[in-house]
Amino acid sequence: MFARILPALFVLGVLPALAADPLPAGVAARMGDVEIRLDELRVLLDGLTPEQRTQLARNPADLQRVVRTEALRRLMVAEARTKGWDKRAEVVSLMERVREQALASSYLASVTRPPEGFPSEAEIKAAYDQNQAGFTVPKQYLLSQIYVLAPPESDKLAFDKARAKAADMAAKAKARGADFSALARANSEHSESAVRGGDMGWLSEANLLPELRDAVAALKKGEAAGPVKSSQGWHVFRLEDSRDKSVRPFAEVRDQIVVALRQRKAQETEQAYLNFVANKNPINLNSGEITRLLEGPAR
């Protein structure tokens, strides 16, 4: 993927805010004094591999993230040039190495790119049949909950009060005709789900708190359970629906398989090509002099 500078911003989830002002025709993005035109973005996208383009096409949010990253990169470049950073000797040397690395990488990608017809439909289907475990979706549960935060046990009065509230919520939730959604809105201390009537969405078995797994698995649709104590509080929950473990259909994962097979083929071809070049051009090392480079300052 292009524009790999400043990845930590996105690992940490620190994304630039979106400006509200409309952009003129032909402009893909603007950040500060930096603009990315649509024709420039097209050139950048043309530099991606077919696999990378497929991944971005499946997820517009990823494409927007790429554009944000490119805008940040350009801002950093502009600021560095304003301060004369690009004139420093060590930076000039580094930039030349980066330029050469980009040239080598681009060339290598061109000579190792799989042919357009790869993989064949038979190869795609075989990969699907041979990797069923990788396409298996674990059992999932659609849950609603009422959450009661647990104060420190050292504060016995507050702790006992919270525990009593959790028990009361459980009794009310299990009562015939109980309106679980209304109870959650009025009483749950997990604000994010409380506004949705306790709706926690679909959760796989692996994503359930260990303390809840057995209790959830024992429920029938529409049944409530709890309170169950976790490290932070008590959970009263109701099973709204469930989905058995299943294998994702071939049509749903076909593009994913194509990307994976093409990437693997490219990696295998690249390694074979590098081995061929290295064998054709054996290296002659001055081992002694190379080792002495680390023994003291350069002379």
mmCIF file with all atom_site columns, C-alpha atoms in Angstrom, residues 61-134:
data_model
loop_
_atom_site.group_PDB
_atom_site.id
_atom_site.type_symbol
_atom_site.label_atom_id
_atom_site.label_alt_id
_atom_site.label_comp_id
_atom_site.label_asym_id
_atom_site.label_entity_id
_atom_site.label_seq_id
_atom_site.pdbx_PDB_ins_code
_atom_site.Cartn_x
_atom_site.Cartn_y
_atom_site.Cartn_z
_atom_site.occupancy
_atom_site.B_iso_or_equiv
_atom_site.pdbx_formal_charge
_atom_site.auth_seq_id
_atom_site.auth_comp_id
_atom_site.auth_asym_id
_atom_site.auth_atom_id
_atom_site.pdbx_PDB_model_num
ATOM 1  C CA . ALA A 1 61  ? -13.560 3.034   4.471   1.00 0.00 ? 61  ALA A CA 1
ATOM 2  C CA . ASP A 1 62  ? -10.094 1.583   3.804   1.00 0.00 ? 62  ASP A CA 1
ATOM 3  C CA . LEU A 1 63  ? -9.790  3.687   0.653   1.00 0.00 ? 63  LEU A CA 1
ATOM 4  C CA . GLN A 1 64  ? -10.700 6.819   2.618   1.00 0.00 ? 64  GLN A CA 1
ATOM 5  C CA . ARG A 1 65  ? -8.090  5.866   5.207   1.00 0.00 ? 65  ARG A CA 1
ATOM 6  C CA . VAL A 1 66  ? -5.481  5.587   2.439   1.00 0.00 ? 66  VAL A CA 1
ATOM 7  C CA . VAL A 1 67  ? -6.398  9.055   1.145   1.00 0.00 ? 67  VAL A CA 1
ATOM 8  C CA . ARG A 1 68  ? -6.119  10.517  4.655   1.00 0.00 ? 68  ARG A CA 1
ATOM 9  C CA . THR A 1 69  ? -2.720  8.904   5.091   1.00 0.00 ? 69  THR A CA 1
ATOM 10 C CA . GLU A 1 70  ? -1.509  10.282  1.762   1.00 0.00 ? 70  GLU A CA 1
ATOM 11 C CA . ALA A 1 71  ? -2.701  13.771  2.743   1.00 0.00 ? 71  ALA A CA 1
ATOM 12 C CA . LEU A 1 72  ? -0.829  13.529  6.047   1.00 0.00 ? 72  LEU A CA 1
ATOM 13 C CA . ARG A 1 73  ? 2.272   12.354  4.215   1.00 0.00 ? 73  ARG A CA 1
ATOM 14 C CA . ARG A 1 74  ? 2.132   15.363  1.907   1.00 0.00 ? 74  ARG A CA 1
ATOM 15 C CA . LEU A 1 75  ? 1.684   17.721  4.847   1.00 0.00 ? 75  LEU A CA 1
ATOM 16 C CA . MET A 1 76  ? 4.775   16.278  6.517   1.00 0.00 ? 76  MET A CA 1
ATOM 17 C CA . VAL A 1 77  ? 6.756   16.581  3.274   1.00 0.00 ? 77  VAL A CA 1
ATOM 18 C CA . ALA A 1 78  ? 5.743   20.217  2.857   1.00 0.00 ? 78  ALA A CA 1
ATOM 19 C CA . GLU A 1 79  ? 6.672   21.047  6.445   1.00 0.00 ? 79  GLU A CA 1
ATOM 20 C CA . ALA A 1 80  ? 10.039  19.262  6.130   1.00 0.00 ? 80  ALA A CA 1
ATOM 21 C CA . ARG A 1 81  ? 10.893  21.151  2.946   1.00 0.00 ? 81  ARG A CA 1
ATOM 22 C CA . THR A 1 82  ? 9.897   24.471  4.497   1.00 0.00 ? 82  THR A CA 1
ATOM 23 C CA . LYS A 1 83  ? 12.432  23.819  7.238   1.00 0.00 ? 83  LYS A CA 1
ATOM 24 C CA . GLY A 1 84  ? 15.142  22.722  4.788   1.00 0.00 ? 84  GLY A CA 1
ATOM 25 C CA . TRP A 1 85  ? 15.159  19.175  6.077   1.00 0.00 ? 85  TRP A CA 1
ATOM 26 C CA . ASP A 1 86  ? 15.513  17.785  2.560   1.00 0.00 ? 86  ASP A CA 1
ATOM 27 C CA . LYS A 1 87  ? 18.895  19.555  2.214   1.00 0.00 ? 87  LYS A CA 1
ATOM 28 C CA . ARG A 1 88  ? 20.565  17.720  5.104   1.00 0.00 ? 88  ARG A CA 1
ATOM 29 C CA . ALA A 1 89  ? 23.331  15.403  3.860   1.00 0.00 ? 89  ALA A CA 1
ATOM 30 C CA . GLU A 1 90  ? 22.075  12.326  5.707   1.00 0.00 ? 90  GLU A CA 1
ATOM 31 C CA . VAL A 1 91  ? 18.541  12.933  4.424   1.00 0.00 ? 91  VAL A CA 1
ATOM 32 C CA . VAL A 1 92  ? 19.742  13.344  0.818   1.00 0.00 ? 92  VAL A CA 1
ATOM 33 C CA . SER A 1 93  ? 21.541  9.991   1.121   1.00 0.00 ? 93  SER A CA 1
ATOM 34 C CA . LEU A 1 94  ? 18.484  8.339   2.669   1.00 0.00 ? 94  LEU A CA 1
ATOM 35 C CA . MET A 1 95  ? 16.181  9.731   -0.036  1.00 0.00 ? 95  MET A CA 1
ATOM 36 C CA . GLU A 1 96  ? 18.419  8.299   -2.736  1.00 0.00 ? 96  GLU A CA 1
ATOM 37 C CA . ARG A 1 97  ? 18.346  4.870   -1.087  1.00 0.00 ? 97  ARG A CA 1
ATOM 38 C CA . VAL A 1 98  ? 14.544  5.070   -0.827  1.00 0.00 ? 98  VAL A CA 1
ATOM 39 C CA . ARG A 1 99  ? 14.329  6.060   -4.507  1.00 0.00 ? 99  ARG A CA 1
ATOM 40 C CA . GLU A 1 100 ? 16.453  3.098   -5.516  1.00 0.00 ? 100 GLU A CA 1
ATOM 41 C CA . GLN A 1 101 ? 14.465  0.766   -3.266  1.00 0.00 ? 101 GLN A CA 1
ATOM 42 C CA . ALA A 1 102 ? 11.225  1.958   -4.869  1.00 0.00 ? 102 ALA A CA 1
ATOM 43 C CA . LEU A 1 103 ? 12.716  1.355   -8.310  1.00 0.00 ? 103 LEU A CA 1
ATOM 44 C CA . ALA A 1 104 ? 13.873  -2.163  -7.382  1.00 0.00 ? 104 ALA A CA 1
ATOM 45 C CA . SER A 1 105 ? 10.560  -3.033  -5.708  1.00 0.00 ? 105 SER A CA 1
ATOM 46 C CA . SER A 1 106 ? 8.506   -1.783  -8.641  1.00 0.00 ? 106 SER A CA 1
ATOM 47 C CA . TYR A 1 107 ? 10.615  -3.714  -11.129 1.00 0.00 ? 107 TYR A CA 1
ATOM 48 C CA . LEU A 1 108 ? 10.533  -6.877  -9.036  1.00 0.00 ? 108 LEU A CA 1
ATOM 49 C CA . ALA A 1 109 ? 6.753   -6.640  -8.711  1.00 0.00 ? 109 ALA A CA 1
ATOM 50 C CA . SER A 1 110 ? 6.435   -6.327  -12.486 1.00 0.00 ? 110 SER A CA 1
ATOM 51 C CA . VAL A 1 111 ? 8.481   -9.456  -13.245 1.00 0.00 ? 111 VAL A CA 1
ATOM 52 C CA . THR A 1 112 ? 6.880   -11.591 -10.535 1.00 0.00 ? 112 THR A CA 1
ATOM 53 C CA . ARG A 1 113 ? 3.225   -10.549 -10.956 1.00 0.00 ? 113 ARG A CA 1
ATOM 54 C CA . PRO A 1 114 ? 1.015   -13.594 -11.594 1.00 0.00 ? 114 PRO A CA 1
ATOM 55 C CA . PRO A 1 115 ? -0.591  -13.795 -15.054 1.00 0.00 ? 115 PRO A CA 1
ATOM 56 C CA . GLU A 1 116 ? -4.064  -12.310 -15.417 1.00 0.00 ? 116 GLU A CA 1
ATOM 57 C CA . GLY A 1 117 ? -5.660  -15.739 -15.707 1.00 0.00 ? 117 GLY A CA 1
ATOM 58 C CA . PHE A 1 118 ? -4.315  -16.934 -12.362 1.00 0.00 ? 118 PHE A CA 1
ATOM 59 C CA . PRO A 1 119 ? -5.840  -18.548 -10.401 1.00 0.00 ? 119 PRO A CA 1
ATOM 60 C CA . SER A 1 120 ? -8.211  -20.643 -12.466 1.00 0.00 ? 120 SER A CA 1
ATOM 61 C CA . GLU A 1 121 ? -11.733 -21.302 -11.260 1.00 0.00 ? 121 GLU A CA 1
ATOM 62 C CA . ALA A 1 122 ? -10.728 -24.878 -10.438 1.00 0.00 ? 122 ALA A CA 1
ATOM 63 C CA . GLU A 1 123 ? -7.793  -23.652 -8.317  1.00 0.00 ? 123 GLU A CA 1
ATOM 64 C CA . ILE A 1 124 ? -10.039 -21.207 -6.465  1.00 0.00 ? 124 ILE A CA 1
ATOM 65 C CA . LYS A 1 125 ? -12.603 -23.913 -5.710  1.00 0.00 ? 125 LYS A CA 1
ATOM 66 C CA . ALA A 1 126 ? -9.875  -26.351 -4.616  1.00 0.00 ? 126 ALA A CA 1
ATOM 67 C CA . ALA A 1 127 ? -8.477  -23.758 -2.199  1.00 0.00 ? 127 ALA A CA 1
ATOM 68 C CA . TYR A 1 128 ? -11.964 -23.294 -0.764  1.00 0.00 ? 128 TYR A CA 1
ATOM 69 C CA . ASP A 1 129 ? -12.518 -27.035 -0.333  1.00 0.00 ? 129 ASP A CA 1
ATOM 70 C CA . GLN A 1 130 ? -9.098  -27.551 1.271   1.00 0.00 ? 130 GLN A CA 1
ATOM 71 C CA . ASN A 1 131 ? -9.429  -24.693 3.768   1.00 0.00 ? 131 ASN A CA 1
ATOM 72 C CA . GLN A 1 132 ? -12.910 -25.113 5.192   1.00 0.00 ? 132 GLN A CA 1
ATOM 73 C CA . ALA A 1 133 ? -11.671 -24.438 8.708   1.00 0.00 ? 133 ALA A CA 1
ATOM 74 C CA . GLY A 1 134 ? -10.456 -20.997 7.658   1.00 0.00 ? 134 GLY A CA 1
#
